[in-house]
């Protein structure tokens, strides 16, 4: 069973220290790791990026930082 | 002479961390130590800019950056350090896989309240007030049918600001987005149950007992992939 975790930047040092198999890091605030409320597009983008790590990562401790910013109300 | 106490900046910062002004988005402020005054001044400066620009983008980025500075300011305990980690290679692409969701966001189906600490219909405010009790308790894993609609979902977690999750559960418990991805073929199939628990719980029990039990349970579902969303 393969796993991938989505962390916010504030807690990414935990994921790195624990050598999780695959981690996607977002620059989002605490409690909203996938994006702003109502931003369906951003939420989906984050999940797709996380799941793509399942297909692409080749070693434990894979950490990818996702681009983009947290913008409530942005067109999604 | 007045005996009124003038609150120090340090006391103010502490009051945001489960104190008299508890604010879970800013409970990290005491971690900034002597930098807390400069941090607050920078926030106020950006608020002033928003008066003129109407654009809160830089204020949002600043606050998110301060959260990261706060939480990364203290070294991790050895409990969280591992020299290496497990790694399971998937047998098939995600597009052909069965995918499950597990979050620590504290979501549950409205008709299946886990009744934390034995309390019926505990409020969010009470969860925050009793955070130290939560940290001594083993977590309960809530099972939520993946087809559940948002109006039948609840969230309660004394460790983070749940306002975003209340406005839209998908910010931390993305069952709507997962269903869409399955419909669009990005995900092969979805495990019919999504799982959530309150991450503010007895950590040693989570690591040594509850967590391994949940792993066994998830493996028995036939899921190939688990998407983990810690908050």
PDB file of N, CA and C in Angstrom, chain A residues 1-7 9-14 17-19 21-22 27-38 40 43-44 47-48 50-51 54-55 57-60 70-72, chain B residues 27 57 60-61 64 67-68 71-72 76 80-90 93-94 159-161 164-165 167-168 170-171 174 177 181 184 187 219 223-230:
ATOM      1  N   UNK A   1       0.851  -1.182   0.000  1.00  0.00           N
ATOM      2  CA  UNK A   1       0.000   0.000   0.000  1.00  0.00           C
ATOM      3  C   UNK A   1       0.893   1.241   0.000  1.00  0.00           C
ATOM      4  N   UNK A   2       0.797   2.002  -1.058  1.00  0.00           N
ATOM      5  CA  UNK A   2       1.635   3.205  -1.187  1.00  0.00           C
ATOM      6  C   UNK A   2       0.925   4.397  -0.545  1.00  0.00           C
ATOM      7  N   UNK A   3       1.702   5.283   0.055  1.00  0.00           N
ATOM      8  CA  UNK A   3       1.115   6.462   0.693  1.00  0.00           C
ATOM      9  C   UNK A   3       1.766   7.735   0.191  1.00  0.00           C
ATOM     10  N   UNK A   4       0.985   8.808   0.254  1.00  0.00           N
ATOM     11  CA  UNK A   4       1.516  10.143  -0.012  1.00  0.00           C
ATOM     12  C   UNK A   4       0.816  11.094   0.950  1.00  0.00           C
ATOM     13  N   UNK A   5       1.571  12.035   1.507  1.00  0.00           N
ATOM     14  CA  UNK A   5       1.017  12.980   2.484  1.00  0.00           C
ATOM     15  C   UNK A   5       1.120  14.405   1.956  1.00  0.00           C
ATOM     16  N   UNK A   6       0.130  15.208   2.308  1.00  0.00           N
ATOM     17  CA  UNK A   6       0.158  16.636   1.977  1.00  0.00           C
ATOM     18  C   UNK A   6       0.393  17.414   3.261  1.00  0.00           C
ATOM     19  N   UNK A   7       1.502  18.098   3.340  1.00  0.00           N
ATOM     20  CA  UNK A   7       1.865  18.904   4.514  1.00  0.00           C
ATOM     21  C   UNK A   7       1.867  20.377   4.138  1.00  0.00           C
ATOM     22  N   UNK A   9       3.781  24.048   4.780  1.00  0.00           N
ATOM     23  CA  UNK A   9       5.186  24.391   5.011  1.00  0.00           C
ATOM     24  C   UNK A   9       5.530  24.415   6.507  1.00  0.00           C
ATOM     25  N   UNK A  10       4.598  24.912   7.335  1.00  0.00           N
ATOM     26  CA  UNK A  10       4.881  25.055   8.766  1.00  0.00           C
ATOM     27  C   UNK A  10       5.266  23.729   9.414  1.00  0.00           C
ATOM     28  N   UNK A  11       4.758  22.611   8.889  1.00  0.00           N
ATOM     29  CA  UNK A  11       5.027  21.310   9.502  1.00  0.00           C
ATOM     30  C   UNK A  11       5.871  20.394   8.611  1.00  0.00           C
ATOM     31  N   UNK A  12       6.413  20.945   7.542  1.00  0.00           N
ATOM     32  CA  UNK A  12       7.145  20.102   6.593  1.00  0.00           C
ATOM     33  C   UNK A  12       8.397  19.493   7.217  1.00  0.00           C
ATOM     34  N   UNK A  13       8.940  20.149   8.249  1.00  0.00           N
ATOM     35  CA  UNK A  13      10.144  19.595   8.882  1.00  0.00           C
ATOM     36  C   UNK A  13       9.835  18.264   9.581  1.00  0.00           C
ATOM     37  N   UNK A  14       8.590  18.073   9.993  1.00  0.00           N
ATOM     38  CA  UNK A  14       8.219  16.762  10.564  1.00  0.00           C
ATOM     39  C   UNK A  14       8.295  15.688   9.478  1.00  0.00           C
ATOM     40  N   UNK A  17      11.903  14.904   8.706  1.00  0.00           N
ATOM     41  CA  UNK A  17      12.596  14.170   9.769  1.00  0.00           C
ATOM     42  C   UNK A  17      12.127  12.724   9.847  1.00  0.00           C
ATOM     43  N   UNK A  18      10.849  12.500   9.534  1.00  0.00           N
ATOM     44  CA  UNK A  18      10.307  11.142   9.643  1.00  0.00           C
ATOM     45  C   UNK A  18      10.577  10.305   8.400  1.00  0.00           C
ATOM     46  N   UNK A  19      11.145  10.919   7.366  1.00  0.00           N
ATOM     47  CA  UNK A  19      11.397  10.189   6.116  1.00  0.00           C
ATOM     48  C   UNK A  19      10.125   9.507   5.603  1.00  0.00           C
ATOM     49  N   UNK A  21       7.367   8.322   3.050  1.00  0.00           N
ATOM     50  CA  UNK A  21       7.632   7.850   1.673  1.00  0.00           C
ATOM     51  C   UNK A  21       7.567   8.975   0.642  1.00  0.00           C
ATOM     52  N   UNK A  22       6.452   9.712   0.661  1.00  0.00           N
ATOM     53  CA  UNK A  22       6.252  10.779  -0.340  1.00  0.00           C
ATOM     54  C   UNK A  22       5.508  11.922   0.343  1.00  0.00           C
ATOM     55  N   UNK A  27       2.287  25.856   0.392  1.00  0.00           N
ATOM     56  CA  UNK A  27       2.508  27.100   1.139  1.00  0.00           C
ATOM     57  C   UNK A  27       1.140  27.661   1.530  1.00  0.00           C
ATOM     58  N   UNK A  28       0.429  26.877   2.325  1.00  0.00           N
ATOM     59  CA  UNK A  28      -0.921  27.224   2.749  1.00  0.00           C
ATOM     60  C   UNK A  28      -0.949  27.372   4.269  1.00  0.00           C
ATOM     61  N   UNK A  29      -1.965  28.047   4.795  1.00  0.00           N
ATOM     62  CA  UNK A  29      -2.025  28.203   6.254  1.00  0.00           C
ATOM     63  C   UNK A  29      -2.507  26.947   6.960  1.00  0.00           C
ATOM     64  N   UNK A  30      -2.217  26.895   8.239  1.00  0.00           N
ATOM     65  CA  UNK A  30      -2.612  25.761   9.074  1.00  0.00           C
ATOM     66  C   UNK A  30      -4.125  25.539   8.978  1.00  0.00           C
ATOM     67  N   UNK A  31      -4.512  24.287   8.827  1.00  0.00           N
ATOM     68  CA  UNK A  31      -5.924  23.931   8.781  1.00  0.00           C
ATOM     69  C   UNK A  31      -6.521  23.946   7.392  1.00  0.00           C
ATOM     70  N   UNK A  32      -5.743  24.412   6.408  1.00  0.00           N
ATOM     71  CA  UNK A  32      -6.244  24.484   5.029  1.00  0.00           C
ATOM     72  C   UNK A  32      -5.177  23.943   4.078  1.00  0.00           C
ATOM     73  N   UNK A  33      -4.733  22.701   4.292  1.00  0.00           N
ATOM     74  CA  UNK A  33      -3.593  22.203   3.522  1.00  0.00           C
ATOM     75  C   UNK A  33      -3.836  22.104   2.020  1.00  0.00           C
ATOM     76  N   UNK A  34      -5.114  21.968   1.626  1.00  0.00           N
ATOM     77  CA  UNK A  34      -5.377  21.759   0.201  1.00  0.00           C
ATOM     78  C   UNK A  34      -5.734  23.041  -0.533  1.00  0.00           C
ATOM     79  N   UNK A  35      -5.957  24.120   0.210  1.00  0.00           N
ATOM     80  CA  UNK A  35      -6.289  25.374  -0.463  1.00  0.00           C
ATOM     81  C   UNK A  35      -7.418  26.092   0.231  1.00  0.00           C
ATOM     82  N   UNK A  36      -7.804  27.245  -0.283  1.00  0.00           N
ATOM     83  CA  UNK A  36      -8.862  28.031   0.348  1.00  0.00           C
ATOM     84  C   UNK A  36     -10.234  27.393   0.178  1.00  0.00           C
ATOM     85  N   UNK A  37     -11.164  27.705   1.091  1.00  0.00           N
ATOM     86  CA  UNK A  37     -12.549  27.260   0.914  1.00  0.00           C
ATOM     87  C   UNK A  37     -13.097  27.744  -0.422  1.00  0.00           C
ATOM     88  N   UNK A  38     -13.756  26.858  -1.120  1.00  0.00           N
ATOM     89  CA  UNK A  38     -14.381  27.216  -2.385  1.00  0.00           C
ATOM     90  C   UNK A  38     -13.452  27.235  -3.579  1.00  0.00           C
ATOM     91  N   UNK A  40     -12.073  25.164  -5.657  1.00  0.00           N
ATOM     92  CA  UNK A  40     -12.073  23.768  -6.116  1.00  0.00           C
ATOM     93  C   UNK A  40     -10.855  23.455  -6.982  1.00  0.00           C
ATOM     94  N   UNK A  43      -7.673  23.091  -4.881  1.00  0.00           N
ATOM     95  CA  UNK A  43      -7.747  21.839  -4.107  1.00  0.00           C
ATOM     96  C   UNK A  43      -7.449  20.643  -5.006  1.00  0.00           C
ATOM     97  N   UNK A  44      -8.037  20.656  -6.166  1.00  0.00           N
ATOM     98  CA  UNK A  44      -7.841  19.537  -7.086  1.00  0.00           C
ATOM     99  C   UNK A  44      -6.389  19.484  -7.571  1.00  0.00           C
ATOM    100  N   UNK A  47      -4.253  17.867  -4.904  1.00  0.00           N
ATOM    101  CA  UNK A  47      -4.438  16.413  -4.799  1.00  0.00           C
ATOM    102  C   UNK A  47      -3.805  15.704  -6.004  1.00  0.00           C
ATOM    103  N   UNK A  48      -3.993  16.266  -7.174  1.00  0.00           N
ATOM    104  CA  UNK A  48      -3.388  15.641  -8.363  1.00  0.00           C
ATOM    105  C   UNK A  48      -1.863  15.627  -8.274  1.00  0.00           C
ATOM    106  N   UNK A  50      -0.141  15.562  -5.511  1.00  0.00           N
ATOM    107  CA  UNK A  50       0.233  14.562  -4.502  1.00  0.00           C
ATOM    108  C   UNK A  50       0.168  13.156  -5.105  1.00  0.00           C
ATOM    109  N   UNK A  51      -0.922  12.870  -5.793  1.00  0.00           N
ATOM    110  CA  UNK A  51      -1.073  11.525  -6.360  1.00  0.00           C
ATOM    111  C   UNK A  51      -0.044  11.244  -7.450  1.00  0.00           C
ATOM    112  N   UNK A  54       2.926   9.471  -6.235  1.00  0.00           N
ATOM    113  CA  UNK A  54       2.832   8.013  -6.083  1.00  0.00           C
ATOM    114  C   UNK A  54       3.381   7.337  -7.337  1.00  0.00           C
ATOM    115  N   UNK A  55       3.075   7.925  -8.463  1.00  0.00           N
ATOM    116  CA  UNK A  55       3.556   7.348  -9.725  1.00  0.00           C
ATOM    117  C   UNK A  55       5.040   7.631  -9.976  1.00  0.00           C
ATOM    118  N   UNK A  57       7.679   8.949  -7.593  1.00  0.00           N
ATOM    119  CA  UNK A  57       8.750   8.843  -6.583  1.00  0.00           C
ATOM    120  C   UNK A  57       9.411   7.469  -6.643  1.00  0.00           C
ATOM    121  N   UNK A  58      10.723   7.450  -6.424  1.00  0.00           N
ATOM    122  CA  UNK A  58      11.456   6.183  -6.515  1.00  0.00           C
ATOM    123  C   UNK A  58      12.159   5.809  -5.211  1.00  0.00           C
ATOM    124  N   UNK A  59      12.090   6.692  -4.202  1.00  0.00           N
ATOM    125  CA  UNK A  59      12.780   6.403  -2.943  1.00  0.00           C
ATOM    126  C   UNK A  59      12.050   7.089  -1.789  1.00  0.00           C
ATOM    127  N   UNK A  60      12.174   6.512  -0.567  1.00  0.00           N
ATOM    128  CA  UNK A  60      11.530   7.153   0.585  1.00  0.00           C
ATOM    129  C   UNK A  60      12.161   8.510   0.867  1.00  0.00           C
ATOM    130  N   UNK A  70      -1.672  30.887  -1.758  1.00  0.00           N
ATOM    131  CA  UNK A  70      -3.001  30.732  -1.150  1.00  0.00           C
ATOM    132  C   UNK A  70      -3.804  31.997  -1.405  1.00  0.00           C
ATOM    133  N   UNK A  71      -4.808  31.897  -2.248  1.00  0.00           N
ATOM    134  CA  UNK A  71      -5.579  33.083  -2.608  1.00  0.00           C
ATOM    135  C   UNK A  71      -7.078  32.794  -2.531  1.00  0.00           C
ATOM    136  N   UNK A  72      -7.697  33.093  -1.372  1.00  0.00           N
ATOM    137  CA  UNK A  72      -9.153  32.912  -1.282  1.00  0.00           C
ATOM    138  C   UNK A  72      -9.864  33.768  -2.317  1.00  0.00           C
TER     139      UNK A  72
ATOM    140  N   UNK B  27      -1.633  30.706  17.481  1.00  0.00           N
ATOM    141  CA  UNK B  27      -1.129  30.171  18.748  1.00  0.00           C
ATOM    142  C   UNK B  27       0.388  29.951  18.713  1.00  0.00           C
ATOM    143  N   UNK B  57      -3.082  40.024  -0.489  1.00  0.00           N
ATOM    144  CA  UNK B  57      -2.175  38.932  -0.873  1.00  0.00           C
ATOM    145  C   UNK B  57      -0.904  38.910  -0.028  1.00  0.00           C
ATOM    146  N   UNK B  60      -1.547  37.859   3.562  1.00  0.00           N
ATOM    147  CA  UNK B  60      -1.741  36.405   3.662  1.00  0.00           C
ATOM    148  C   UNK B  60      -0.392  35.686   3.603  1.00  0.00           C
ATOM    149  N   UNK B  61       0.432  36.084   2.636  1.00  0.00           N
ATOM    150  CA  UNK B  61       1.740  35.428   2.508  1.00  0.00           C
ATOM    151  C   UNK B  61       2.585  35.639   3.763  1.00  0.00           C
ATOM    152  N   UNK B  64       1.267  33.388   6.620  1.00  0.00           N
ATOM    153  CA  UNK B  64       1.649  31.990   6.385  1.00  0.00           C
ATOM    154  C   UNK B  64       3.145  31.797   6.669  1.00  0.00           C
ATOM    155  N   UNK B  67       3.686  31.684  10.379  1.00  0.00           N
ATOM    156  CA  UNK B  67       3.325  30.357  10.917  1.00  0.00           C
ATOM    157  C   UNK B  67       4.487  29.385  10.744  1.00  0.00           C
ATOM    158  N   UNK B  68       5.049  29.378   9.552  1.00  0.00           N
ATOM    159  CA  UNK B  68       6.170  28.457   9.286  1.00  0.00           C
ATOM    160  C   UNK B  68       7.350  28.789  10.193  1.00  0.00           C
ATOM    161  N   UNK B  71       6.508  27.524  13.827  1.00  0.00           N
ATOM    162  CA  UNK B  71       6.523  26.081  14.063  1.00  0.00           C
ATOM    163  C   UNK B  71       7.888  25.458  13.781  1.00  0.00           C
ATOM    164  N   UNK B  72       8.680  26.114  12.960  1.00  0.00           N
ATOM    165  CA  UNK B  72       9.999  25.537  12.663  1.00  0.00           C
ATOM    166  C   UNK B  72      11.089  26.110  13.566  1.00  0.00           C
ATOM    167  N   UNK B  76      12.950  19.515  16.631  1.00  0.00           N
ATOM    168  CA  UNK B  76      12.042  18.380  16.828  1.00  0.00           C
ATOM    169  C   UNK B  76      12.617  17.441  17.873  1.00  0.00           C
ATOM    170  N   UNK B  80      10.320  12.097  16.530  1.00  0.00           N
ATOM    171  CA  UNK B  80       9.939  12.298  15.130  1.00  0.00           C
ATOM    172  C   UNK B  80      11.092  12.095  14.152  1.00  0.00           C
ATOM    173  N   UNK B  81      12.213  11.621  14.647  1.00  0.00           N
ATOM    174  CA  UNK B  81      13.379  11.474  13.766  1.00  0.00           C
ATOM    175  C   UNK B  81      13.606  10.000  13.415  1.00  0.00           C
ATOM    176  N   UNK B  82      13.682   9.753  12.138  1.00  0.00           N
ATOM    177  CA  UNK B  82      13.976   8.403  11.649  1.00  0.00           C
ATOM    178  C   UNK B  82      15.090   8.518  10.614  1.00  0.00           C
ATOM    179  N   UNK B  83      16.014   7.559  10.669  1.00  0.00           N
ATOM    180  CA  UNK B  83      17.125   7.593   9.712  1.00  0.00           C
ATOM    181  C   UNK B  83      16.677   7.175   8.321  1.00  0.00           C
ATOM    182  N   UNK B  84      15.630   6.379   8.273  1.00  0.00           N
ATOM    183  CA  UNK B  84      15.143   5.907   6.981  1.00  0.00           C
ATOM    184  C   UNK B  84      13.632   5.683   7.111  1.00  0.00           C
ATOM    185  N   UNK B  85      12.989   5.443   6.013  1.00  0.00           N
ATOM    186  CA  UNK B  85      11.545   5.245   6.067  1.00  0.00           C
ATOM    187  C   UNK B  85      11.110   4.130   5.151  1.00  0.00           C
ATOM    188  N   UNK B  86       9.883   3.634   5.340  1.00  0.00           N
ATOM    189  CA  UNK B  86       9.371   2.574   4.473  1.00  0.00           C
ATOM    190  C   UNK B  86       9.021   3.138   3.098  1.00  0.00           C
ATOM    191  N   UNK B  87       8.955   2.287   2.147  1.00  0.00           N
ATOM    192  CA  UNK B  87       8.595   2.742   0.803  1.00  0.00           C
ATOM    193  C   UNK B  87       7.993   1.573   0.038  1.00  0.00           C
ATOM    194  N   UNK B  88       6.730   1.709  -0.299  1.00  0.00           N
ATOM    195  CA  UNK B  88       6.048   0.680  -1.085  1.00  0.00           C
ATOM    196  C   UNK B  88       5.872   1.178  -2.504  1.00  0.00           C
ATOM    197  N   UNK B  89       6.424   0.458  -3.432  1.00  0.00           N
ATOM    198  CA  UNK B  89       6.214   0.822  -4.842  1.00  0.00           C
ATOM    199  C   UNK B  89       4.831   0.361  -5.270  1.00  0.00           C
ATOM    200  N   UNK B  90       4.087   1.236  -5.924  1.00  0.00           N
ATOM    201  CA  UNK B  90       2.745   0.833  -6.362  1.00  0.00           C
ATOM    202  C   UNK B  90       2.826  -0.228  -7.454  1.00  0.00           C
ATOM    203  N   UNK B  93      -0.472   2.180 -11.905  1.00  0.00           N
ATOM    204  CA  UNK B  93      -0.635   3.632 -11.844  1.00  0.00           C
ATOM    205  C   UNK B  93      -1.843   4.028 -10.997  1.00  0.00           C
ATOM    206  N   UNK B  94      -1.802   5.252 -10.495  1.00  0.00           N
ATOM    207  CA  UNK B  94      -2.927   5.754  -9.692  1.00  0.00           C
ATOM    208  C   UNK B  94      -4.233   5.663 -10.479  1.00  0.00           C
ATOM    209  N   UNK B 159      -7.185  21.524  18.041  1.00  0.00           N
ATOM    210  CA  UNK B 159      -5.793  21.884  17.779  1.00  0.00           C
ATOM    211  C   UNK B 159      -5.581  22.853  16.646  1.00  0.00           C
ATOM    212  N   UNK B 160      -6.596  23.126  15.851  1.00  0.00           N
ATOM    213  CA  UNK B 160      -6.404  24.069  14.751  1.00  0.00           C
ATOM    214  C   UNK B 160      -7.665  24.888  14.523  1.00  0.00           C
ATOM    215  N   UNK B 161      -7.517  25.956  13.807  1.00  0.00           N
ATOM    216  CA  UNK B 161      -8.623  26.851  13.468  1.00  0.00           C
ATOM    217  C   UNK B 161      -9.489  26.154  12.415  1.00  0.00           C
ATOM    218  N   UNK B 164     -11.946  27.341   8.271  1.00  0.00           N
ATOM    219  CA  UNK B 164     -11.814  26.985   6.859  1.00  0.00           C
ATOM    220  C   UNK B 164     -12.496  25.663   6.555  1.00  0.00           C
ATOM    221  N   UNK B 165     -12.304  24.684   7.433  1.00  0.00           N
ATOM    222  CA  UNK B 165     -12.922  23.363   7.236  1.00  0.00           C
ATOM    223  C   UNK B 165     -14.430  23.422   7.349  1.00  0.00           C
ATOM    224  N   UNK B 167     -16.194  26.103   6.461  1.00  0.00           N
ATOM    225  CA  UNK B 167     -16.658  26.787   5.250  1.00  0.00           C
ATOM    226  C   UNK B 167     -16.670  25.841   4.052  1.00  0.00           C
ATOM    227  N   UNK B 168     -15.697  24.941   4.032  1.00  0.00           N
ATOM    228  CA  UNK B 168     -15.577  23.986   2.922  1.00  0.00           C
ATOM    229  C   UNK B 168     -14.727  22.813   3.412  1.00  0.00           C
ATOM    230  N   UNK B 170     -13.566  20.430   2.015  1.00  0.00           N
ATOM    231  CA  UNK B 170     -12.525  19.963   1.085  1.00  0.00           C
ATOM    232  C   UNK B 170     -11.156  20.595   1.328  1.00  0.00           C
ATOM    233  N   UNK B 171     -11.058  21.609   2.161  1.00  0.00           N
ATOM    234  CA  UNK B 171      -9.738  22.191   2.433  1.00  0.00           C
ATOM    235  C   UNK B 171      -8.881  21.238   3.263  1.00  0.00           C
ATOM    236  N   UNK B 174     -11.007  16.152   1.612  1.00  0.00           N
ATOM    237  CA  UNK B 174     -11.456  16.454   0.238  1.00  0.00           C
ATOM    238  C   UNK B 174     -12.256  15.358  -0.451  1.00  0.00           C
ATOM    239  N   UNK B 177     -13.570  16.434  -3.981  1.00  0.00           N
ATOM    240  CA  UNK B 177     -12.529  16.456  -5.021  1.00  0.00           C
ATOM    241  C   UNK B 177     -12.125  15.022  -5.392  1.00  0.00           C
ATOM    242  N   UNK B 181     -12.199  13.305  -9.081  1.00  0.00           N
ATOM    243  CA  UNK B 181     -11.014  12.708  -9.713  1.00  0.00           C
ATOM    244  C   UNK B 181     -11.283  11.267 -10.138  1.00  0.00           C
ATOM    245  N   UNK B 184     -13.378  11.426 -13.281  1.00  0.00           N
ATOM    246  CA  UNK B 184     -12.585  11.856 -14.435  1.00  0.00           C
ATOM    247  C   UNK B 184     -11.476  10.866 -14.800  1.00  0.00           C
ATOM    248  N   UNK B 187      -8.161   8.906 -10.760  1.00  0.00           N
ATOM    249  CA  UNK B 187      -8.077   7.833  -9.770  1.00  0.00           C
ATOM    250  C   UNK B 187      -8.854   6.640 -10.343  1.00  0.00           C
ATOM    251  N   UNK B 219      -5.130  -1.946   5.080  1.00  0.00           N
ATOM    252  CA  UNK B 219      -4.630  -2.987   4.169  1.00  0.00           C
ATOM    253  C   UNK B 219      -5.733  -3.982   3.832  1.00  0.00           C
ATOM    254  N   UNK B 223      -7.053  -1.390  -0.601  1.00  0.00           N
ATOM    255  CA  UNK B 223      -6.609  -0.122  -1.197  1.00  0.00           C
ATOM    256  C   UNK B 223      -5.153  -0.236  -1.631  1.00  0.00           C
ATOM    257  N   UNK B 224      -4.854   0.359  -2.772  1.00  0.00           N
ATOM    258  CA  UNK B 224      -3.470   0.372  -3.272  1.00  0.00           C
ATOM    259  C   UNK B 224      -2.721   1.605  -2.780  1.00  0.00           C
ATOM    260  N   UNK B 225      -3.462   2.708  -2.619  1.00  0.00           N
ATOM    261  CA  UNK B 225      -2.857   4.010  -2.302  1.00  0.00           C
ATOM    262  C   UNK B 225      -3.681   4.663  -1.191  1.00  0.00           C
ATOM    263  N   UNK B 226      -2.983   5.319  -0.267  1.00  0.00           N
ATOM    264  CA  UNK B 226      -3.677   6.116   0.742  1.00  0.00           C
ATOM    265  C   UNK B 226      -3.168   7.548   0.668  1.00  0.00           C
ATOM    266  N   UNK B 227      -4.101   8.478   0.497  1.00  0.00           N
ATOM    267  CA  UNK B 227      -3.776   9.899   0.544  1.00  0.00           C
ATOM    268  C   UNK B 227      -3.926  10.358   1.986  1.00  0.00           C
ATOM    269  N   UNK B 228      -2.825  10.852   2.563  1.00  0.00           N
ATOM    270  CA  UNK B 228      -2.801  11.274   3.968  1.00  0.00           C
ATOM    271  C   UNK B 228      -2.827  12.798   4.041  1.00  0.00           C
ATOM    272  N   UNK B 229      -3.736  13.325   4.844  1.00  0.00           N
ATOM    273  CA  UNK B 229      -3.830  14.774   4.993  1.00  0.00           C
ATOM    274  C   UNK B 229      -3.705  15.122   6.477  1.00  0.00           C
ATOM    275  N   UNK B 230      -2.486  15.358   6.960  1.00  0.00           N
ATOM    276  CA  UNK B 230      -2.353  15.875   8.325  1.00  0.00           C
ATOM    277  C   UNK B 230      -2.661  17.375   8.335  1.00  0.00           C
TER     278      UNK B 230
END
